[in-house]
Structures are given as C-alpha cells and as structure tokens.
Short mmCIF file of N, CA and C and ligand atoms in Angstrom, two decimals:
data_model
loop_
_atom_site.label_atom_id
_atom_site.label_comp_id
_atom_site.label_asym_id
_atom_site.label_seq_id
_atom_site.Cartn_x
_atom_site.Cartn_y
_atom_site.Cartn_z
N UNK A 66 106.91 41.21 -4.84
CA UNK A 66 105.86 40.81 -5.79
C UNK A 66 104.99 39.71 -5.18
N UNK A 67 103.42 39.84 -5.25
CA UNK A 67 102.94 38.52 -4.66
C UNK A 67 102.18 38.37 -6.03
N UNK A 68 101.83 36.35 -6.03
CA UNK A 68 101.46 36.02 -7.14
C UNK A 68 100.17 35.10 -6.75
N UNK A 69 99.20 34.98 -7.35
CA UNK A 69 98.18 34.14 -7.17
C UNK A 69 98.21 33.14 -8.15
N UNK A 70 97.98 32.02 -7.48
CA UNK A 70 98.35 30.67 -8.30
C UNK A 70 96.63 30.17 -7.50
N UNK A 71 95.62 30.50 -8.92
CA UNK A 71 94.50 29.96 -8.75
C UNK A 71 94.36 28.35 -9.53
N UNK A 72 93.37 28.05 -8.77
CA UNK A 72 93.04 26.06 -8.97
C UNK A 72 91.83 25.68 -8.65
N UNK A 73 91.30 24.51 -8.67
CA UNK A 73 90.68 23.78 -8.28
C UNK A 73 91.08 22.65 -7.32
N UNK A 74 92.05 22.69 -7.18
CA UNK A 74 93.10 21.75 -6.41
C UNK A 74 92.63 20.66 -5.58
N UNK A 75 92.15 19.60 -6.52
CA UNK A 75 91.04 18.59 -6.29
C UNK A 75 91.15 17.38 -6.37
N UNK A 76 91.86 16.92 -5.35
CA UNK A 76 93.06 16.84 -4.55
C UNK A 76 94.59 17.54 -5.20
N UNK A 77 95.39 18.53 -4.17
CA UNK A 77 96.17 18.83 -4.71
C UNK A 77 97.32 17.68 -4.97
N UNK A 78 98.41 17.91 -6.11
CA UNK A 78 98.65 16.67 -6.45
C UNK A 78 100.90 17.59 -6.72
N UNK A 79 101.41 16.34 -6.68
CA UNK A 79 102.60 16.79 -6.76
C UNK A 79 103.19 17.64 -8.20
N UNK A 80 102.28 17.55 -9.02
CA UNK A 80 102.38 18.81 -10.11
C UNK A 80 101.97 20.16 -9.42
N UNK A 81 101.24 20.07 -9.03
CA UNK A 81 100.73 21.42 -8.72
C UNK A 81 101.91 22.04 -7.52
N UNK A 82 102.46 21.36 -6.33
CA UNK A 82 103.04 21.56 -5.57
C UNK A 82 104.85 21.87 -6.29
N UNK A 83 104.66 21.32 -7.10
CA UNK A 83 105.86 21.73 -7.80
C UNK A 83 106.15 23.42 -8.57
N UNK A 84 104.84 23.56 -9.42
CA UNK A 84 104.49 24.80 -10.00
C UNK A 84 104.49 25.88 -8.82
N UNK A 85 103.92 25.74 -7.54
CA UNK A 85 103.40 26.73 -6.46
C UNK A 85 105.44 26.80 -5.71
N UNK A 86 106.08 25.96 -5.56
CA UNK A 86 107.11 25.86 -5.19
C UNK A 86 108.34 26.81 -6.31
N UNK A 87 108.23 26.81 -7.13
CA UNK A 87 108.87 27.17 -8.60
C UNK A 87 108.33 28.82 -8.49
N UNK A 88 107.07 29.23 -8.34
CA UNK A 88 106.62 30.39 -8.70
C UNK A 88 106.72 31.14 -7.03
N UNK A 89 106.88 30.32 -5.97
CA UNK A 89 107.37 31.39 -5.19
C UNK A 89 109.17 32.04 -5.19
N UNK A 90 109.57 31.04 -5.56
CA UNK A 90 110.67 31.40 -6.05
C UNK A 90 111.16 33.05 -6.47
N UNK A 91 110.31 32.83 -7.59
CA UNK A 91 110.09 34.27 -8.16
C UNK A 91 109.90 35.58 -7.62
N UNK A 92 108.62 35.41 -6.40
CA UNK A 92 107.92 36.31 -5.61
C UNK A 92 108.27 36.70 -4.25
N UNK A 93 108.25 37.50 -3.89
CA UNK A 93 107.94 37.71 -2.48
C UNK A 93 106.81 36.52 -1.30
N UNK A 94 106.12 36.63 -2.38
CA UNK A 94 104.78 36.12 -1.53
C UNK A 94 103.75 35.27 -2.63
N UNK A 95 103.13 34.00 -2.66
CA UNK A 95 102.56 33.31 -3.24
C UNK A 95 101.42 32.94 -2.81
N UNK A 96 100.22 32.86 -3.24
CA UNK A 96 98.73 32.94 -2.57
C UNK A 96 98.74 32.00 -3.58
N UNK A 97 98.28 30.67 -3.07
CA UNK A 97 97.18 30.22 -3.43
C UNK A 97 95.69 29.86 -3.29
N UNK A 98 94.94 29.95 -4.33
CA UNK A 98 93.64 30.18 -4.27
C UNK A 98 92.87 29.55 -4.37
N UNK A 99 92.03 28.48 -4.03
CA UNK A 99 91.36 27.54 -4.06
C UNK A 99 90.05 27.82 -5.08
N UNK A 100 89.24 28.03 -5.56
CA UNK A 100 88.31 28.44 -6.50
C UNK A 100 87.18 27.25 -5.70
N UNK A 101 86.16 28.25 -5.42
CA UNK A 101 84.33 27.91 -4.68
C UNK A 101 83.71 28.26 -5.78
N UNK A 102 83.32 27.22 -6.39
CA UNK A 102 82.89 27.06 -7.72
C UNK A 102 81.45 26.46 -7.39
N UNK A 103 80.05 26.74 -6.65
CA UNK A 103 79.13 25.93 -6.24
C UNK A 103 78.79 24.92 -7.71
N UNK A 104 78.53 25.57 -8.66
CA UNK A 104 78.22 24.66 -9.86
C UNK A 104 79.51 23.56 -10.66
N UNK A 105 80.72 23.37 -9.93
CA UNK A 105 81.30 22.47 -10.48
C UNK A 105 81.49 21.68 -9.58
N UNK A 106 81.02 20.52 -9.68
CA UNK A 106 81.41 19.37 -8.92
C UNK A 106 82.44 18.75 -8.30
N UNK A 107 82.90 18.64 -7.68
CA UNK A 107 84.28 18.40 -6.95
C UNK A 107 84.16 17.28 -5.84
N UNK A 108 85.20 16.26 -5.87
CA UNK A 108 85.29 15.32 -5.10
C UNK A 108 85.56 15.49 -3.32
N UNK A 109 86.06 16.81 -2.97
CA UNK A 109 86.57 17.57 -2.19
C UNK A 109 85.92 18.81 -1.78
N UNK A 110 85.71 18.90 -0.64
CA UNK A 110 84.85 20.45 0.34
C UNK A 110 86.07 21.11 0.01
N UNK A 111 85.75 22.84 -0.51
CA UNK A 111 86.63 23.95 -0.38
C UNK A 111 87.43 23.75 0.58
N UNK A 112 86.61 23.64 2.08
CA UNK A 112 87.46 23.73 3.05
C UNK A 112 88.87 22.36 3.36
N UNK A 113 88.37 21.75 2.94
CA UNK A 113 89.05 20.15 2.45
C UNK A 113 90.06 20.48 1.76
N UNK A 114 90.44 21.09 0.19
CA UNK A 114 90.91 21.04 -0.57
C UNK A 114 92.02 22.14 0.11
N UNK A 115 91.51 23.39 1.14
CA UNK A 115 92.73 23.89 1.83
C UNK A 115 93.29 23.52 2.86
N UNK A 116 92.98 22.79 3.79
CA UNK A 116 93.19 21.79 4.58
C UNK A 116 94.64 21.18 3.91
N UNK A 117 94.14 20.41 3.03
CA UNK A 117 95.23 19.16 2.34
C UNK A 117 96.62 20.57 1.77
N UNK A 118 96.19 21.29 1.18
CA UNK A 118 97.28 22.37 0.47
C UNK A 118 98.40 23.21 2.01
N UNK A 119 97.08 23.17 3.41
CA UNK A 119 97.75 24.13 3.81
C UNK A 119 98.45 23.49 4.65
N UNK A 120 98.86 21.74 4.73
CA UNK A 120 99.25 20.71 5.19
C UNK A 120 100.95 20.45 4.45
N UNK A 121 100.46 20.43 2.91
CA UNK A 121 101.58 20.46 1.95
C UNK A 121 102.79 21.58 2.00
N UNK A 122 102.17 22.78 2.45
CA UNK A 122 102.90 23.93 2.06
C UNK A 122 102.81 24.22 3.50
N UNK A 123 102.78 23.38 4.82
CA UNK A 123 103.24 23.85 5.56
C UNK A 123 104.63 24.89 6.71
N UNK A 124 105.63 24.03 5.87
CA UNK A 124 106.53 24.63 6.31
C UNK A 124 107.30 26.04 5.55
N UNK A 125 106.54 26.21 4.25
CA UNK A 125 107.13 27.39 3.43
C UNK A 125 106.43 28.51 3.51
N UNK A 126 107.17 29.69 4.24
CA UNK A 126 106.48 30.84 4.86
C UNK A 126 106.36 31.92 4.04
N UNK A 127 106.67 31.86 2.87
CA UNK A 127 106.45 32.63 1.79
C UNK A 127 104.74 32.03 1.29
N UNK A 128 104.50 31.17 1.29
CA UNK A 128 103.15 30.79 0.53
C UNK A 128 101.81 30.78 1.36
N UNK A 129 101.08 30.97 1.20
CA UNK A 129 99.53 31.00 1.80
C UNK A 129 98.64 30.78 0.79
N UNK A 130 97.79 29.85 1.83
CA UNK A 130 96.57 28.92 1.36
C UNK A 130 94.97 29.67 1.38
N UNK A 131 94.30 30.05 0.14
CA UNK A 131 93.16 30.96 0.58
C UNK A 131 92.14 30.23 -0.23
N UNK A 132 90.69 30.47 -0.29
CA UNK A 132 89.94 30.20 -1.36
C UNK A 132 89.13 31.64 -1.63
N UNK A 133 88.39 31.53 -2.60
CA UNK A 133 87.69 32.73 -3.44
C UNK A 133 86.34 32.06 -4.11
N UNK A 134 85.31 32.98 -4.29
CA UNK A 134 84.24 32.93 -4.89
C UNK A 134 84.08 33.82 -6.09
N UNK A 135 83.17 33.58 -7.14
CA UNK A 135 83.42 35.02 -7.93
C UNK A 135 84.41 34.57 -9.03
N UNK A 136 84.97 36.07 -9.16
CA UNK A 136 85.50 36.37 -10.42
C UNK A 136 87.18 36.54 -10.05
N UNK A 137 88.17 35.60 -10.74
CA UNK A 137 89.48 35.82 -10.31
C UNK A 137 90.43 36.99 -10.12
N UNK A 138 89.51 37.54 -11.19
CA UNK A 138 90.55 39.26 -11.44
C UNK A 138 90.05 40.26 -10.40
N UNK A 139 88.43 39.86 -9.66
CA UNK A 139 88.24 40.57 -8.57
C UNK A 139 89.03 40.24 -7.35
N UNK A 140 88.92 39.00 -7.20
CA UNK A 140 89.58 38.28 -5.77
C UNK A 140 91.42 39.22 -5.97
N UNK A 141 91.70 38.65 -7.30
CA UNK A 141 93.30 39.29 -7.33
C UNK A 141 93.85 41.01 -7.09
N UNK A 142 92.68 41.81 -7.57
CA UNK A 142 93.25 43.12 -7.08
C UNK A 142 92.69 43.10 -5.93
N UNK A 143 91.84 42.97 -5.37
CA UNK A 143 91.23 43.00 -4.22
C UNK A 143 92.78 42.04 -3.05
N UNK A 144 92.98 41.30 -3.20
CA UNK A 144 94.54 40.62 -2.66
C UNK A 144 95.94 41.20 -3.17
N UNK A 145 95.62 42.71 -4.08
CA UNK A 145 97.26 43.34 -4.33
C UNK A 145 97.65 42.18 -4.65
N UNK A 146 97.52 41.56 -5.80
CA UNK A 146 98.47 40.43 -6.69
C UNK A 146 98.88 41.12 -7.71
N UNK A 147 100.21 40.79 -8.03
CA UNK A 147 100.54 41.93 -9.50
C UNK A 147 100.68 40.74 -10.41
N UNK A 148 100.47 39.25 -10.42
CA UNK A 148 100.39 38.50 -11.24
C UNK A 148 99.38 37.45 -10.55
N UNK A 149 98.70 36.89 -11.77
CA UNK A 149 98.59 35.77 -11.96
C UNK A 149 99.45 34.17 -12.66
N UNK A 150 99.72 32.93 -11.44
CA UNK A 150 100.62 32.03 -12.06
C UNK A 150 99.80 30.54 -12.71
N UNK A 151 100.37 30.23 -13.00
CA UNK A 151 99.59 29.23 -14.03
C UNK A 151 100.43 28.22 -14.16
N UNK A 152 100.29 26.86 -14.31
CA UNK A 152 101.22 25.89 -14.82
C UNK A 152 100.58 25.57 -16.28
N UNK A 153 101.75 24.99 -17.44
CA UNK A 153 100.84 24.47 -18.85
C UNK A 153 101.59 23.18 -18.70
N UNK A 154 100.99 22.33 -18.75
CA UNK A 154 101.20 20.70 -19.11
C UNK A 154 101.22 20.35 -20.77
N UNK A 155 100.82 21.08 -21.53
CA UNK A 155 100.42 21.35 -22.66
C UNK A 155 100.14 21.70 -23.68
N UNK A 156 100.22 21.80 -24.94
CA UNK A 156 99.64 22.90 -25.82
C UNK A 156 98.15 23.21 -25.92
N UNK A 157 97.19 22.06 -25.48
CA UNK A 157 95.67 22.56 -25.26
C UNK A 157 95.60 23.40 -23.82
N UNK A 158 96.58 23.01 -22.64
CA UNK A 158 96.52 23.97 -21.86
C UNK A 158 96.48 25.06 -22.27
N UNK A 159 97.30 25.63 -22.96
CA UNK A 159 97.94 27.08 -23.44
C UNK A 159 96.55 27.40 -24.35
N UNK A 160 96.07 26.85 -25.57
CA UNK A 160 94.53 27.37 -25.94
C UNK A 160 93.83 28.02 -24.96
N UNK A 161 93.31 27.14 -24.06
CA UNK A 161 92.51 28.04 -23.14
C UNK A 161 93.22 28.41 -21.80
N UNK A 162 94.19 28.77 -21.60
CA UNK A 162 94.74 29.67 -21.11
C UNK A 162 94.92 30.83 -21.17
N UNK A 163 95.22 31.01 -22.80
CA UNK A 163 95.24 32.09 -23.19
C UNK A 163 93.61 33.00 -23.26
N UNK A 164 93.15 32.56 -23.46
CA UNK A 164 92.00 33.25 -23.33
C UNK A 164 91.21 34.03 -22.09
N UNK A 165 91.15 32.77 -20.64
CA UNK A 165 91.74 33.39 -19.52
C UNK A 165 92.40 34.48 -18.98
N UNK A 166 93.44 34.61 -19.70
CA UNK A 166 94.79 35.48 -19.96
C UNK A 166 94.19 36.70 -19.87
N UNK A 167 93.35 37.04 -21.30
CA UNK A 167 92.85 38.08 -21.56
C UNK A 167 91.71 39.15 -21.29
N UNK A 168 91.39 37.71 -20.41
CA UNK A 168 89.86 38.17 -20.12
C UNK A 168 90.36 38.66 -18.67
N UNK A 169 90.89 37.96 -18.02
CA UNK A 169 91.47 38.63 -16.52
C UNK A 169 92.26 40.16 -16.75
N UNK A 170 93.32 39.98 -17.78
CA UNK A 170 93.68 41.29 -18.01
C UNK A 170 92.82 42.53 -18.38
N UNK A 171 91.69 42.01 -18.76
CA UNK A 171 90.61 43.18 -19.47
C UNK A 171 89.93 43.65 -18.36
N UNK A 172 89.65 42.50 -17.20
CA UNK A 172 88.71 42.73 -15.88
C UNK A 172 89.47 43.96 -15.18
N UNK A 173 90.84 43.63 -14.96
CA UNK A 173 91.84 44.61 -14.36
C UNK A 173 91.67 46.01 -15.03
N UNK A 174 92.08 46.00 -16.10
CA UNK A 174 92.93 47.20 -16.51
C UNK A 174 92.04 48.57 -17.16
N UNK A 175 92.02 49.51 -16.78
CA UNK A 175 91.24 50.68 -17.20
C UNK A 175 91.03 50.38 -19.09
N UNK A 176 92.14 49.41 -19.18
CA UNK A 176 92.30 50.01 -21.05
C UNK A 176 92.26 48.20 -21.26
N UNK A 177 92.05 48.17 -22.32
CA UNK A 177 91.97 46.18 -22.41
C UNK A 177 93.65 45.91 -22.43
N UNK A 178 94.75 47.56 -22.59
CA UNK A 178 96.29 46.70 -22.56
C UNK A 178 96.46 47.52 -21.89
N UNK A 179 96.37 47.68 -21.39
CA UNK A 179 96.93 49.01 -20.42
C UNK A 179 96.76 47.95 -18.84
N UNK A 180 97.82 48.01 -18.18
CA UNK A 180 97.81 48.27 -16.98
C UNK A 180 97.54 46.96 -16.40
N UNK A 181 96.35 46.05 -16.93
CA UNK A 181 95.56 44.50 -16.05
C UNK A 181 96.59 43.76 -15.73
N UNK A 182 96.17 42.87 -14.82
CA UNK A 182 97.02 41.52 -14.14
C UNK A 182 97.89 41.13 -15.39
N UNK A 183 98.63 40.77 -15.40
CA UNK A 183 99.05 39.72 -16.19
C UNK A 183 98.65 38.49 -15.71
N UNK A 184 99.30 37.14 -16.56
CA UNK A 184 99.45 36.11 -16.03
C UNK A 184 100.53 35.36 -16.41
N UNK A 185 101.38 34.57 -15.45
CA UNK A 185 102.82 34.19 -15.61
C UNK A 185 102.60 32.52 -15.96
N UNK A 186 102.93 32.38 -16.77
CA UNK A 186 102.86 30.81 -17.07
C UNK A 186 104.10 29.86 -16.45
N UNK A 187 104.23 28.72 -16.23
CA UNK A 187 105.25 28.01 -15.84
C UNK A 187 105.25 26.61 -16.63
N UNK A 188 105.94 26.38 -17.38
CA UNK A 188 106.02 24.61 -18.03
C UNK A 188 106.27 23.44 -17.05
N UNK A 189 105.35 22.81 -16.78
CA UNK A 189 105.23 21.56 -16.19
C UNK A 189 106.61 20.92 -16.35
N UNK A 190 107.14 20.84 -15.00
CA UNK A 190 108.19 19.87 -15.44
C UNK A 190 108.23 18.63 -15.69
N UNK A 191 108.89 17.70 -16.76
CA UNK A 191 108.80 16.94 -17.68
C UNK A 191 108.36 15.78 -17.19
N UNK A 192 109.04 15.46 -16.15
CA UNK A 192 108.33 14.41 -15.18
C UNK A 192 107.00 14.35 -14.33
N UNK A 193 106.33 15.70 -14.12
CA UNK A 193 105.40 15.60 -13.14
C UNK A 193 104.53 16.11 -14.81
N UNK A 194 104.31 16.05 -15.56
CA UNK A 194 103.54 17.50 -16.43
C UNK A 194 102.43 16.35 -17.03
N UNK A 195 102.43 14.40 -16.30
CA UNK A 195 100.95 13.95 -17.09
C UNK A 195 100.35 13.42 -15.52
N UNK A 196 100.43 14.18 -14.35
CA UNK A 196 99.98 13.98 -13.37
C UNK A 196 98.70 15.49 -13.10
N UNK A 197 97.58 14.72 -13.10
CA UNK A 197 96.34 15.64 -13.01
C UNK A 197 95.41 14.95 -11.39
N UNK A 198 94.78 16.07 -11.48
CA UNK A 198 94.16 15.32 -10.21
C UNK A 198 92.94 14.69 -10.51
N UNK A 199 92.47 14.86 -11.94
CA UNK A 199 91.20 14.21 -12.21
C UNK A 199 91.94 12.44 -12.62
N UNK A 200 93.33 12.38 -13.02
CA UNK A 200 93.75 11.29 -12.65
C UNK A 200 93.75 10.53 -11.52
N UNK A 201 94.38 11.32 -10.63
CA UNK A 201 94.27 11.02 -9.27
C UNK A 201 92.79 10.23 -8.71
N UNK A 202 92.09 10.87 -8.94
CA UNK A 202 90.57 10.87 -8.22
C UNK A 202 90.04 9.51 -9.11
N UNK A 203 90.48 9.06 -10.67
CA UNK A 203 89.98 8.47 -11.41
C UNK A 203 90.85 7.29 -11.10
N UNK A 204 91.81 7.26 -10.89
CA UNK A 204 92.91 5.38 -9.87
C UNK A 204 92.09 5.25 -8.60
N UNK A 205 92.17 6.06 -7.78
CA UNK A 205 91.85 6.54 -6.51
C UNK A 205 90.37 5.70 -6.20
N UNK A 206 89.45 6.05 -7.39
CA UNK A 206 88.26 5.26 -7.05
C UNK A 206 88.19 3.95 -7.72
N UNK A 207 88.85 3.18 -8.24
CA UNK A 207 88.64 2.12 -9.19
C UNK A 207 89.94 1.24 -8.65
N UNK A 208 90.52 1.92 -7.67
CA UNK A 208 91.67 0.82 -7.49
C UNK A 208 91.62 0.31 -5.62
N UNK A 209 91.04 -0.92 -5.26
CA UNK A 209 89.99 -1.08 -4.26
C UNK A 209 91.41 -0.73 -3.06
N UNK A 210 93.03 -1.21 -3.02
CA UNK A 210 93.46 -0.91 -2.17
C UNK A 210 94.74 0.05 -2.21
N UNK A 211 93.56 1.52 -2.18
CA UNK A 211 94.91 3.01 -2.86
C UNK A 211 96.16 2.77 -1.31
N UNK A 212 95.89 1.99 -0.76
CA UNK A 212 97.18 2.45 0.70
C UNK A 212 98.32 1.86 -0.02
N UNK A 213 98.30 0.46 -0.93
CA UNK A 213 99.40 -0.10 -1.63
C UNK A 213 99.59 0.58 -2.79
N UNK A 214 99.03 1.44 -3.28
CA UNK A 214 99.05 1.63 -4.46
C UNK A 214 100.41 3.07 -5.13
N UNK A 215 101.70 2.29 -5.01
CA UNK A 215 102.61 3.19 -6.04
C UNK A 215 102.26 4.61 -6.39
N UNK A 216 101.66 4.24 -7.59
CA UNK A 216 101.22 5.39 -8.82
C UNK A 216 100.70 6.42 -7.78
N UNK A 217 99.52 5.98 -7.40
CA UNK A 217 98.61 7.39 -6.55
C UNK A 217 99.74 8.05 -5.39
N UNK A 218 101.06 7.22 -5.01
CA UNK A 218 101.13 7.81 -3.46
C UNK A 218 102.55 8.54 -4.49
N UNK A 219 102.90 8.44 -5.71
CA UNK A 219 103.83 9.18 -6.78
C UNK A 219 103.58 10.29 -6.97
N UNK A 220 101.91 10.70 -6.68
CA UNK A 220 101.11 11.65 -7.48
C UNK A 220 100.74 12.81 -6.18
N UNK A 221 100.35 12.75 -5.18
CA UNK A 221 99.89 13.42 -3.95
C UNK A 221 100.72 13.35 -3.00
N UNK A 222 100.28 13.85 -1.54
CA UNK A 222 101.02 14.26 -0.54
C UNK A 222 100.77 12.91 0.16
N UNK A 223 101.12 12.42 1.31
CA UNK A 223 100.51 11.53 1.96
C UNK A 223 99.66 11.72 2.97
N UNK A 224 99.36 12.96 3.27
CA UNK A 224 98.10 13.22 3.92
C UNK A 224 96.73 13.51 3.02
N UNK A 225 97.08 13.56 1.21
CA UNK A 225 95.61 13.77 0.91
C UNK A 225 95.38 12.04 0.54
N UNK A 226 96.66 11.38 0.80
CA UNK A 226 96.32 9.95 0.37
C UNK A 226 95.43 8.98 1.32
N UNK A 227 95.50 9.83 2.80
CA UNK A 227 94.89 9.24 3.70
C UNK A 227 93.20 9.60 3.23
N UNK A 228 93.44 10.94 2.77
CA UNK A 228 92.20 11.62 2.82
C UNK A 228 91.25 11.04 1.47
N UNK A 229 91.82 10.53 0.61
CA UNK A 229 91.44 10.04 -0.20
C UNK A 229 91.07 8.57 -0.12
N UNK A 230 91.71 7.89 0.74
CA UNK A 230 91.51 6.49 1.27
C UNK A 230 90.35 6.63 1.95
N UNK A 231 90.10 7.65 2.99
CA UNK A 231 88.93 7.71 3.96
C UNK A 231 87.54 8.33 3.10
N UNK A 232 87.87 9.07 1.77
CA UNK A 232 86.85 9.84 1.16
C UNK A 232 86.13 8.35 0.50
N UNK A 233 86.78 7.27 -0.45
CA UNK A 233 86.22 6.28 -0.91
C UNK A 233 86.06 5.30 -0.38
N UNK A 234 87.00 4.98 0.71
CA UNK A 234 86.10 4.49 2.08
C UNK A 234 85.03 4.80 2.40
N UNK A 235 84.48 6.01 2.16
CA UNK A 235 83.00 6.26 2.76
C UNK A 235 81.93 5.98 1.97
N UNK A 236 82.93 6.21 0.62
CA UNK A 236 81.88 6.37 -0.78
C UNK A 236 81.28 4.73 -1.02
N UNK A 237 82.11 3.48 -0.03
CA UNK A 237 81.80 2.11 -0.31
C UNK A 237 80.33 1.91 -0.29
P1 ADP B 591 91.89 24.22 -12.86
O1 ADP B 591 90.57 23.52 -12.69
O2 ADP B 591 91.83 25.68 -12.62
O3 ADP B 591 92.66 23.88 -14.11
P2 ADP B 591 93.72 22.55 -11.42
O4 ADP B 591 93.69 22.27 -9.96
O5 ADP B 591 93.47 21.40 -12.32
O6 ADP B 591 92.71 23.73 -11.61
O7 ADP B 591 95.12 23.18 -11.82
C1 ADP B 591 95.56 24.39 -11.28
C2 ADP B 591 96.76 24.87 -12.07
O8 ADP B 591 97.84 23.95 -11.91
C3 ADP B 591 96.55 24.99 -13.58
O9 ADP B 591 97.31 26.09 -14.04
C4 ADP B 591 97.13 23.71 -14.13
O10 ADP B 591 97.57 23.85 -15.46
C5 ADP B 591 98.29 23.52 -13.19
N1 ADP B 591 98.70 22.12 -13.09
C6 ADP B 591 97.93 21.07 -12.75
N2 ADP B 591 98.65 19.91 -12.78
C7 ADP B 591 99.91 20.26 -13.14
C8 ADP B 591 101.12 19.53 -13.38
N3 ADP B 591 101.19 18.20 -13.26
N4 ADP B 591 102.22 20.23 -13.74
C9 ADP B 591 102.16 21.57 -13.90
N5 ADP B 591 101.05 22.32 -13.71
C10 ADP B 591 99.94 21.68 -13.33
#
C-alpha cells in the first residue's frame, strides 16, 4: 500500500514527523507531498521545505519526499496512492478535513462512493498534537536568540533550526 501524506510543511515540525513515521508503519511506501501553492504565502521555498523533510526522513527507506502543484486527487492517482494520510490535532481539524475528504474522493472515483481515494486520518499524539508550524515560524521570528531557545528546538529538526536561524537572520 503507498500513502500520501500531503502538507504545507512550513517548516516541517516534530508533529508532522511523528504522523509521517506512524503512517508508514501501516504502508508499504509513504510519499510525502509538499503542496506548490503559488498564492499562499509561505515562509519557506518548495524546494526548501523538501530539503529540510528529505534531511528528517533521511534514513527511513520506506518514505519519500516529493512536491505537487494542482489538485491533490490528481497528483495521488497519477502517484498509484490508494490512500490519502492526514494527522487531526483537533476537532476543528476534523470539520475541514472532512470536507477535503470528500471532495478528493469525488475527484477519484467514477461514482461520488464508489471506488475514490480515501483518506486515513491519524490522532496527534497527545504530546506533540499543540505543535504547528505556524507556531514555529511565529517564536522563531519574535524570539531574537532561536539557537538558545528550548521550545523551538522541542518543536523541529535541528537542521530546519539552523535554517530558520539563517532565514530570520536574513530577514534582520
Ligand atoms: P496544511 O497546510 O495542509 O494543513 P500542514 O503542514 O500544516 O499542512 O500539516 C500537514 C498535515 O500534518 C495535516 O494533516 C496536519 O493536520 C498534520 N499535522 C500538523 N501538525 C501536526 C501535529 N502536531 N500532530 C499531528 N498532525 C499534525
């Protein structure tokens, strides 16, 4: 089974690496997908944001690091994914998740139930599930020295911490 675990992964952060770790488990094979979103703003170049992921998930040979443009349910049959994975931190996660849900399954499937992607959800584990990366990015810039800084190096890898030190380093 291979699974696509799509994101924004902006800076990827130790929730997310937990969920992608958990859901290969499951699979044969785990793609993750970076999402080239030109109209959403991001602190991080596509190519950046796989860089840092394909750094994290270096040594696990079940997982691969990709990005996509477009429409998810195209990128996913087009990559033979028989699922889509998802982490919920939440019950507002799950609102618009679900909707997601349906709309990817409808893109897929000849019939709106018949046949489309699914998508596999995973519950944030309890400890990592209030770590976001728009947190990340929001300490990250307001806290003048992130190399001492605990919380942020709790939250990321230590290579996006460099990368994040050198990104608001520049931004001075
Ligand atoms: P998006 O912009 O698509 O929500 P994110 O990079 O924020 O992209 O998140 C990608 C996926 O990882 C989403 O399914 C999100 O719910 C999940 N996720 C993010 N942070 C965590 C976390 N701390 N624990 C579990 N899942 C998480």
């Amino acid at each position: 089974m291979t699974l696509i675990y799509p994101g924004s992964f902006d800076p990827v952060t130790t929730g997310h690496i937990d969920i992608a770790q958990r859901g290969a488990k499951l699979a044969d094979r785990l793609i993750i997908a970076v999402l080239d979103n030109p109209n959403k703003k991001t602190l991080f170049t596509v190519a950046e944001r796989v860089e840092l992921l394909k750094d994290a998930f270096k040594s696990d040979i079940k997982i691969e690091v990709d990005s996509f443009s477009g429409l998810l349910a195209e990128y996913a049959v087009i990559r033979g994914a028989n699922a889509i994975l998802r982490g919920l931190r939440s019950p507002t996660d799950f609102e618009s998740e679900a909707r997601y849900a349906a709309y990817n399954k409808m893109l897929t499937g000849a019939e709106p139930h018949l046949d489309g992607i699914d998508t596999i959800y995973l519950p944030a584990s309890p400890h990592l599930a209030f770590i976001s990366s728009s947190i990340v990015r929001e300490v990250a810039a307001h806290t003048p020295d992130i190399n001492g800084n605990n919380v942020i190096s709790s939250m990321i890898t230590p290579v996006a911490r460099v990368a994040l030190i050198e990104k608001f380093g520049r931004m001075k």
